Amino acid sequence: MSKAAGRLPRTSKVPFGGDYNPEQWPEEVWKEDYRLFDAARIDTVTLGVFTWALTQPAPDVYDFSTLDRIVARAAAEGRNICLATGTGAHPAWLARAHPEVTRVDFEGRRHRYGQRHNSCPSSPVFRRLSAELARRVAARYADNPAVVAWHVGNEYGGACYCDLCAAGFRDWLRRKYGTLEALNTAWYTTFWSHTFTDWAEIEPPSALTEHWRGPNHTAFQGITLDYLRFMSDAMLANFIDEKAAIRESSDLPVTTNFMGMYRPIDYHRWAPHLDFASWDNYPPDDRSPAWMALTHDLMRGLKDGQPFWLMEQTPSYTASRDVNPLKRPGVMRLWSWQAVAHGADAVLFFQMRASRGACEKYHGAVIGHAGRDDTRVFREVAALGAELERLGGATLGARTPARVALLFDWDSWWALEISDGPSRLVRYQQVVHAYYRALWEAGVDVDVVAVTADLSRYDVVVAPALHMLKGDLAQRLTEVAARGGSVLTTFLSARVDEDDQAFLMDIPGPLGPLMGIRIDEWDAREADVVNPVRLGDGDDAREVGSRLVFELVIPQGAEVVGTYQADFYAGTPAVTRNRFGAGEGWYVATGLDQAGVSWVVRRVLARHDLLGPYPDVPELETTLRVAPDGTRLRFLLNHSAEPVEVAAIWAGTDLVTGETVTPGQPLRLAGYGVLVLREEG
Ligand code: GLA
Ligand code: ZN
């Protein structure tokens, strides 16, 4: 078994439901809840996410009587239970009795009791009591057949800068480096006379020490990077504490809800410790289908392509944003199917019944404050519930047979964004998203994977803004091209090693031979400065824009595909292609606009005949999942409010409507329409 291998909860269909907090309500309401759950075919509830104060009201008192009734009720009603350990928010008495369980922030302020997700990961009291609670919850409910999965904590994140974390950081560094000499070398401490002569001299990098302006502005990238890595590991240790405590009485699959592209936690380092991945989908706006697709694919990549759970999404609106738009009719359904299309084996909401008070009272819920079953939102939830019931187990365990990989790397994200120079305007997610979006619009299935992933199964590997080049990655990328594949990378890639030190060679470092170029200098300009780039030649030529960073490329064997049109480097290469072995290395030296990125990406895809079926209908998303029995499931999702019509190219049955489809027949998808085709023949 590979170390990424895991297992999903056993269910007979896609679990449908979500976070349910009956502890906020008198028991009469529970009865009504289940009546409504039946009407919406809600078969799964996530219970107990914020119940620490309920189950441990005082240091020596555990009281599970209410949770017992909640769990018993759900079981009696025949629901699957995803049971939380309840440690996402600690009780007030704990913070009062042990002030060190709260965090110290980046500015050095010791927080007092308040909010949630606020426990110091290094606090021995927190670690002991959170594990103890997980132990007791698991021991108490492990034998209840309704429980299908354990949900540890909630949305781990943030950071702490307290003295306990400082001590934990020093231990982590000692384990990593062994000697101070090795640490001084890695952090390049001769610069600005920072040589450490005692471990005790090392302080967490914060506003009081190495940083100015904020978390991205540091004098020493080495210490800041290591603190990011340490903090991710410190919270992972909390997860592992609880998981180990659960394992004392239960073998059921364990997860925690991730937040997709969430910078503070390196989910690739966490993934081996989860049995299955799950995440909460709250996209930045309602115009980002490619952003959500990218994130789903990243989550699917965490466990080597194993399906994940969509643990939360709102049925209607969020409450935490300054402005919280309403999901348009059809959008909740579309986005739920999009998750399934990308590998979700559960569709869950936050939340079942709207809170009456506190900061989430205006957050969307399946059941609103009036408790009606005839609202638009409830009806749409119920309609989706019926569709998923019809789908049954068809998608469970299905995999995505992608030929294209996109590399995603937290170290590169951190290193790029904490770097002084060339430009603070370059944002990792935006660069990655531009390349992913080009692939998405072209209609190809993509695996979004860690830099340590096996690349031998891909024809195309796209590595946007791969700032840090670690381990044997250069070698493995070179092998992709040598055997006939294509490797595409961009500006600011392969600049530093894993200690964030520059390679003492031409840029792009160890990728130089594969790319067949050399870069001696680069330019960075304000966001409104556009340097036109001319791509291609003859009839095919076109001009696109480029921004932010402009690397000056000197070909060392590569063919020039695009050139800058302005400034003293007008006429020099902006995009190159290098024939290498049986394959190619492509380099994009600047921030091309979306049209430019798409042009390049489609060139690369075309070489492998990988363009999707409807590349000229970018709003029509297509994905493929292959079930364990070999059944091919083709998803078509119309992200436009307007209908689209295309010619069918597959024969099969739409699992949502039961209609049959034959090749060549016109396929009409309504605005936000969905088609789930089981291929036949
Ligand atoms: C997160 C949390 C939930 C809830 C929702 C609201 O995902 O896990 O407890 O606060 O956000 O959007
Ligand atoms: Zn701390």
PDB file of C-alpha atoms in Angstrom, residues 614 620 636 644-650 660-662 664-669 675 677:
ATOM      1  CA  TYR A 614     -15.842  21.105 -26.634  1.00  0.00           C
ATOM      2  CA  LEU A 620     -19.262  23.860 -20.617  1.00  0.00           C
ATOM      3  CA  LEU A 636     -21.268  17.825 -18.516  1.00  0.00           C
ATOM      4  CA  VAL A 644     -25.763  25.670 -24.527  1.00  0.00           C
ATOM      5  CA  GLU A 645     -26.142  23.203 -27.331  1.00  0.00           C
ATOM      6  CA  VAL A 646     -23.453  20.846 -28.590  1.00  0.00           C
ATOM      7  CA  ALA A 647     -23.393  17.601 -30.549  1.00  0.00           C
ATOM      8  CA  ALA A 648     -23.176  14.482 -28.384  1.00  0.00           C
ATOM      9  CA  ILE A 649     -20.097  12.389 -28.979  1.00  0.00           C
ATOM     10  CA  TRP A 650     -20.882   9.519 -26.602  1.00  0.00           C
ATOM     11  CA  THR A 660     -30.600   8.081 -23.587  1.00  0.00           C
ATOM     12  CA  VAL A 661     -28.039   9.904 -25.673  1.00  0.00           C
ATOM     13  CA  THR A 662     -26.674   8.838 -29.041  1.00  0.00           C
ATOM     14  CA  GLY A 664     -24.225  13.126 -33.067  1.00  0.00           C
ATOM     15  CA  GLN A 665     -27.542  14.010 -31.471  1.00  0.00           C
ATOM     16  CA  PRO A 666     -27.874  17.621 -30.309  1.00  0.00           C
ATOM     17  CA  LEU A 667     -27.379  17.926 -26.559  1.00  0.00           C
ATOM     18  CA  ARG A 668     -29.083  20.893 -25.003  1.00  0.00           C
ATOM     19  CA  LEU A 669     -28.106  21.890 -21.489  1.00  0.00           C
ATOM     20  CA  LEU A 675     -25.806  15.862 -17.481  1.00  0.00           C
ATOM     21  CA  LEU A 677     -23.850  10.265 -18.726  1.00  0.00           C
TER      22      LEU A 677
END
